[in-house]
mmCIF file of C-alpha atoms in Angstrom:
data_model
loop_
_atom_site.group_PDB
_atom_site.id
_atom_site.type_symbol
_atom_site.label_atom_id
_atom_site.label_comp_id
_atom_site.label_asym_id
_atom_site.label_seq_id
_atom_site.Cartn_x
_atom_site.Cartn_y
_atom_site.Cartn_z
ATOM 1 C CA UNK A 11 -16.095 20.397 -9.059
ATOM 2 C CA UNK A 12 -13.466 19.863 -11.596
ATOM 3 C CA UNK A 13 -14.190 20.576 -15.097
ATOM 4 C CA UNK A 14 -14.257 17.655 -17.720
ATOM 5 C CA UNK A 15 -10.913 18.849 -19.227
ATOM 6 C CA UNK A 16 -9.356 18.934 -15.715
ATOM 7 C CA UNK A 17 -10.709 15.296 -15.029
ATOM 8 C CA UNK A 18 -9.124 14.086 -18.353
ATOM 9 C CA UNK A 19 -5.749 15.864 -17.222
ATOM 10 C CA UNK A 20 -5.958 14.091 -13.822
ATOM 11 C CA UNK A 21 -6.707 10.709 -15.498
ATOM 12 C CA UNK A 22 -3.738 11.307 -17.940
ATOM 13 C CA UNK A 23 -1.434 12.153 -15.058
ATOM 14 C CA UNK A 24 -2.385 9.023 -13.074
ATOM 15 C CA UNK A 25 -1.904 6.759 -16.207
ATOM 16 C CA UNK A 26 1.507 8.349 -16.795
ATOM 17 C CA UNK A 27 2.529 7.994 -13.167
ATOM 18 C CA UNK A 28 1.302 4.396 -12.931
ATOM 19 C CA UNK A 29 3.359 3.514 -16.268
ATOM 20 C CA UNK A 30 6.269 5.076 -14.715
ATOM 21 C CA UNK A 31 5.998 3.370 -11.345
ATOM 22 C CA UNK A 32 5.293 0.041 -13.071
ATOM 23 C CA UNK A 33 8.538 0.184 -14.967
ATOM 24 C CA UNK A 34 10.517 1.121 -11.824
ATOM 25 C CA UNK A 35 9.104 -1.755 -10.083
ATOM 26 C CA UNK A 36 9.873 -4.198 -13.017
ATOM 27 C CA UNK A 37 13.314 -2.946 -13.134
ATOM 28 C CA UNK A 38 14.232 -2.741 -9.452
ATOM 29 C CA UNK A 39 11.851 -4.836 -7.498
ATOM 30 C CA UNK A 40 11.203 -7.990 -9.542
ATOM 31 C CA UNK A 41 13.836 -10.619 -8.609
ATOM 32 C CA UNK A 42 14.158 -13.964 -10.475
ATOM 33 C CA UNK A 43 15.635 -17.014 -8.808
ATOM 34 C CA UNK A 44 14.431 -19.590 -6.095
ATOM 35 C CA UNK A 45 12.866 -17.964 -2.993
ATOM 36 C CA UNK A 46 11.077 -19.153 0.100
ATOM 37 C CA UNK A 47 8.510 -16.500 0.848
ATOM 38 C CA UNK A 48 7.325 -15.354 4.365
ATOM 39 C CA UNK A 49 4.282 -17.608 4.291
ATOM 40 C CA UNK A 50 6.521 -20.830 3.718
ATOM 41 C CA UNK A 51 5.923 -21.297 -0.227
ATOM 42 C CA UNK A 52 8.584 -21.300 -2.728
ATOM 43 C CA UNK A 53 8.556 -19.001 -5.631
ATOM 44 C CA UNK A 54 10.638 -18.352 -8.727
ATOM 45 C CA UNK A 55 9.764 -14.638 -8.212
ATOM 46 C CA UNK A 56 10.555 -12.374 -5.211
ATOM 47 C CA UNK A 57 9.172 -8.749 -4.998
ATOM 48 C CA UNK A 58 11.470 -6.383 -2.985
ATOM 49 C CA UNK A 59 9.230 -3.468 -3.507
ATOM 50 C CA UNK A 60 11.393 -1.246 -0.976
ATOM 51 C CA UNK A 61 13.965 -1.004 -3.712
ATOM 52 C CA UNK A 62 11.401 1.172 -5.329
ATOM 53 C CA UNK A 63 9.386 2.650 -2.435
ATOM 54 C CA UNK A 64 12.407 3.899 -0.842
ATOM 55 C CA UNK A 65 13.959 5.559 -3.776
ATOM 56 C CA UNK A 66 13.901 9.173 -4.516
ATOM 57 C CA UNK A 67 11.952 8.748 -7.749
ATOM 58 C CA UNK A 68 9.755 5.754 -6.626
ATOM 59 C CA UNK A 69 8.497 7.250 -3.409
ATOM 60 C CA UNK A 70 6.923 10.509 -4.832
ATOM 61 C CA UNK A 71 4.969 8.175 -7.397
ATOM 62 C CA UNK A 72 3.929 5.750 -4.537
ATOM 63 C CA UNK A 73 2.625 8.583 -2.451
ATOM 64 C CA UNK A 74 0.696 10.409 -5.402
ATOM 65 C CA UNK A 75 -0.905 7.052 -6.713
ATOM 66 C CA UNK A 76 -1.802 5.872 -3.391
ATOM 67 C CA UNK A 77 -3.584 9.037 -2.534
ATOM 68 C CA UNK A 78 -5.356 8.940 -5.973
ATOM 69 C CA UNK A 79 -6.514 5.423 -5.420
ATOM 70 C CA UNK A 80 -8.149 5.963 -1.946
ATOM 71 C CA UNK A 81 -9.729 9.163 -3.184
ATOM 72 C CA UNK A 82 -11.170 7.251 -6.258
ATOM 73 C CA UNK A 83 -12.393 4.613 -3.801
ATOM 74 C CA UNK A 84 -14.047 7.179 -1.629
ATOM 75 C CA UNK A 85 -11.945 6.269 1.311
ATOM 76 C CA UNK A 86 -11.318 9.310 3.534
ATOM 77 C CA UNK A 87 -9.046 8.111 6.327
ATOM 78 C CA UNK A 88 -7.334 10.093 9.095
ATOM 79 C CA UNK A 89 -4.610 7.928 9.091
ATOM 80 C CA UNK A 90 -2.532 5.487 6.737
ATOM 81 C CA UNK A 91 -0.241 2.694 7.763
ATOM 82 C CA UNK A 92 0.159 -1.096 8.335
ATOM 83 C CA UNK A 93 2.688 -3.654 9.422
ATOM 84 C CA UNK A 94 6.325 -2.569 9.591
ATOM 85 C CA UNK A 95 8.300 -2.543 7.440
ATOM 86 C CA UNK A 96 6.822 -2.764 3.875
ATOM 87 C CA UNK A 97 3.913 -0.386 4.840
ATOM 88 C CA UNK A 98 6.270 2.289 6.265
ATOM 89 C CA UNK A 99 7.348 3.966 3.129
ATOM 90 C CA UNK A 100 4.060 3.858 1.461
ATOM 91 C CA UNK A 101 2.285 5.536 4.569
ATOM 92 C CA UNK A 102 4.931 8.129 4.766
ATOM 93 C CA UNK A 103 4.825 8.829 1.024
ATOM 94 C CA UNK A 104 0.967 9.152 1.038
ATOM 95 C CA UNK A 105 1.152 11.364 4.145
ATOM 96 C CA UNK A 106 3.750 13.703 2.546
ATOM 97 C CA UNK A 107 1.692 13.839 -0.684
ATOM 98 C CA UNK A 108 -1.376 14.823 1.319
ATOM 99 C CA UNK A 109 0.485 17.414 3.107
ATOM 100 C CA UNK A 110 1.831 18.994 -0.081
ATOM 101 C CA UNK A 111 -1.764 19.310 -1.107
ATOM 102 C CA UNK A 112 -2.854 20.895 2.168
ATOM 103 C CA UNK A 113 -4.815 17.945 3.360
ATOM 104 C CA UNK A 114 -4.370 16.384 6.963
ATOM 105 C CA UNK A 115 -3.376 12.787 6.964
ATOM 106 C CA UNK A 116 -1.383 11.007 9.425
ATOM 107 C CA UNK A 117 0.633 7.834 9.331
ATOM 108 C CA UNK A 118 1.221 5.073 11.743
ATOM 109 C CA UNK A 119 3.185 1.727 11.902
ATOM 110 C CA UNK A 120 1.844 -1.607 13.157
ATOM 111 C CA UNK A 121 4.630 -3.442 15.273
ATOM 112 C CA UNK A 122 4.787 -7.292 15.375
ATOM 113 C CA UNK A 123 5.360 -7.141 19.037
ATOM 114 C CA UNK A 124 4.352 -4.340 21.638
ATOM 115 C CA UNK A 125 6.861 -1.713 22.213
ATOM 116 C CA UNK A 126 8.526 -2.446 25.461
ATOM 117 C CA UNK A 127 8.487 1.110 26.700
ATOM 118 C CA UNK A 128 4.883 1.923 25.946
ATOM 119 C CA UNK A 129 3.191 -1.493 25.559
ATOM 120 C CA UNK A 130 1.631 -0.400 22.360
ATOM 121 C CA UNK A 131 1.696 -2.228 19.058
ATOM 122 C CA UNK A 132 0.798 0.856 17.177
ATOM 123 C CA UNK A 133 3.278 3.669 16.685
ATOM 124 C CA UNK A 134 2.514 7.233 15.523
ATOM 125 C CA UNK A 135 -0.351 9.629 16.054
ATOM 126 C CA UNK A 136 -2.987 6.921 16.497
ATOM 127 C CA UNK A 137 -6.043 7.492 18.650
ATOM 128 C CA UNK A 138 -8.967 5.321 19.542
ATOM 129 C CA UNK A 139 -11.703 5.489 16.857
ATOM 130 C CA UNK A 140 -9.640 6.705 14.096
ATOM 131 C CA UNK A 141 -10.636 6.063 10.550
ATOM 132 C CA UNK A 142 -7.604 4.267 8.791
ATOM 133 C CA UNK A 143 -6.465 2.690 5.503
ATOM 134 C CA UNK A 144 -4.108 -0.153 5.884
ATOM 135 C CA UNK A 145 -1.380 -0.237 3.209
ATOM 136 C CA UNK A 146 1.343 -2.914 2.546
ATOM 137 C CA UNK A 147 3.902 -3.058 -0.305
ATOM 138 C CA UNK A 148 3.084 -6.711 -1.198
ATOM 139 C CA UNK A 149 0.314 -9.065 -0.356
ATOM 140 C CA UNK A 150 0.619 -12.769 -0.730
ATOM 141 C CA UNK A 151 -1.361 -14.901 1.683
ATOM 142 C CA UNK A 152 -2.710 -11.709 3.761
ATOM 143 C CA UNK A 153 -1.893 -13.203 7.089
ATOM 144 C CA UNK A 154 0.315 -10.372 8.222
ATOM 145 C CA UNK A 155 -2.140 -7.951 6.984
ATOM 146 C CA UNK A 156 -5.055 -9.575 8.832
ATOM 147 C CA UNK A 157 -2.857 -9.685 12.051
ATOM 148 C CA UNK A 158 -2.244 -5.810 11.770
ATOM 149 C CA UNK A 159 -6.011 -5.241 11.077
ATOM 150 C CA UNK A 160 -6.788 -7.422 14.146
ATOM 151 C CA UNK A 161 -4.359 -5.149 16.145
ATOM 152 C CA UNK A 162 -6.005 -1.981 14.965
ATOM 153 C CA UNK A 163 -9.524 -3.275 15.381
ATOM 154 C CA UNK A 164 -8.574 -4.198 19.048
ATOM 155 C CA UNK A 165 -7.339 -0.592 19.553
ATOM 156 C CA UNK A 166 -10.997 0.636 18.094
ATOM 157 C CA UNK A 167 -9.801 1.618 14.643
ATOM 158 C CA UNK A 168 -12.252 2.024 11.836
ATOM 159 C CA UNK A 169 -10.708 0.146 8.907
ATOM 160 C CA UNK A 170 -12.108 1.660 5.757
ATOM 161 C CA UNK A 171 -10.095 -0.604 3.488
ATOM 162 C CA UNK A 172 -6.755 -2.125 2.522
ATOM 163 C CA UNK A 173 -4.393 -0.707 -0.182
ATOM 164 C CA UNK A 174 -1.683 -2.813 -1.603
ATOM 165 C CA UNK A 175 1.119 -1.818 -3.917
ATOM 166 C CA UNK A 176 1.293 -5.265 -5.342
ATOM 167 C CA UNK A 177 -1.108 -8.170 -5.157
ATOM 168 C CA UNK A 178 0.924 -11.377 -5.817
ATOM 169 C CA UNK A 179 -2.662 -12.996 -6.629
ATOM 170 C CA UNK A 180 -1.900 -15.850 -4.202
ATOM 171 C CA UNK A 181 -5.066 -15.672 -2.031
ATOM 172 C CA UNK A 182 -4.387 -12.493 -0.063
ATOM 173 C CA UNK A 183 -7.195 -10.219 -1.591
ATOM 174 C CA UNK A 184 -9.708 -13.175 -1.055
ATOM 175 C CA UNK A 185 -8.691 -13.641 2.591
ATOM 176 C CA UNK A 186 -8.815 -9.986 3.411
ATOM 177 C CA UNK A 187 -12.392 -9.724 1.420
ATOM 178 C CA UNK A 188 -13.514 -12.810 3.273
ATOM 179 C CA UNK A 189 -12.858 -11.281 6.520
ATOM 180 C CA UNK A 190 -15.044 -8.349 5.504
ATOM 181 C CA UNK A 191 -12.503 -5.563 4.530
ATOM 182 C CA UNK A 192 -12.378 -3.689 1.296
ATOM 183 C CA UNK A 193 -9.277 -4.549 -0.694
ATOM 184 C CA UNK A 194 -7.443 -2.727 -3.655
ATOM 185 C CA UNK A 195 -4.192 -3.016 -5.389
ATOM 186 C CA UNK A 196 -2.365 -0.683 -7.589
ATOM 187 C CA UNK A 197 -0.572 -3.506 -9.346
ATOM 188 C CA UNK A 198 -0.810 -7.260 -9.645
ATOM 189 C CA UNK A 199 2.157 -9.754 -9.959
ATOM 190 C CA UNK A 200 0.678 -10.447 -13.485
ATOM 191 C CA UNK A 201 1.101 -6.934 -14.548
ATOM 192 C CA UNK A 202 4.639 -6.725 -13.269
ATOM 193 C CA UNK A 203 5.592 -9.958 -15.239
ATOM 194 C CA UNK A 204 3.806 -9.161 -18.510
ATOM 195 C CA UNK A 205 6.170 -8.168 -21.309
#
């Protein structure tokens, strides 16, 4: 069990990484203008998280914080993943961070349509009955996440929870929790827009 000083060091590191990632997201991923979101609503803010999650300085922070969050929540998945393409860099970052720590953790991708060669909607080392955490870069209404979860449940996954990098605070969290799944986000849109 970590000592009290080690726990304080871990918390300080987590807070430092969270501040650093928040600044990267604010600088790179928050776009202002007039946008039509995937769910059909219009917004003056578009979040292009992949400008950060696919960067050489952003990806390690995403992996480290994502792993710390699921550890804090007590979620112990065998695999992490979610709907392509927003979840892909997050799942890979978390998997690589776990590997560097000597922990087994695989990644998977949920496709919108079945792979024509295999007939499967889940790519990667998925097996029936696997304990999974579903990840996503940005959650708005939660519809795409719930569709991915439905695909996983149909394939007999045990969904421990959903971890979003950013919650747009537009009903996604409520929709996911109403469906009976645990939900957590590393950031909210309000945090990203705060000065």
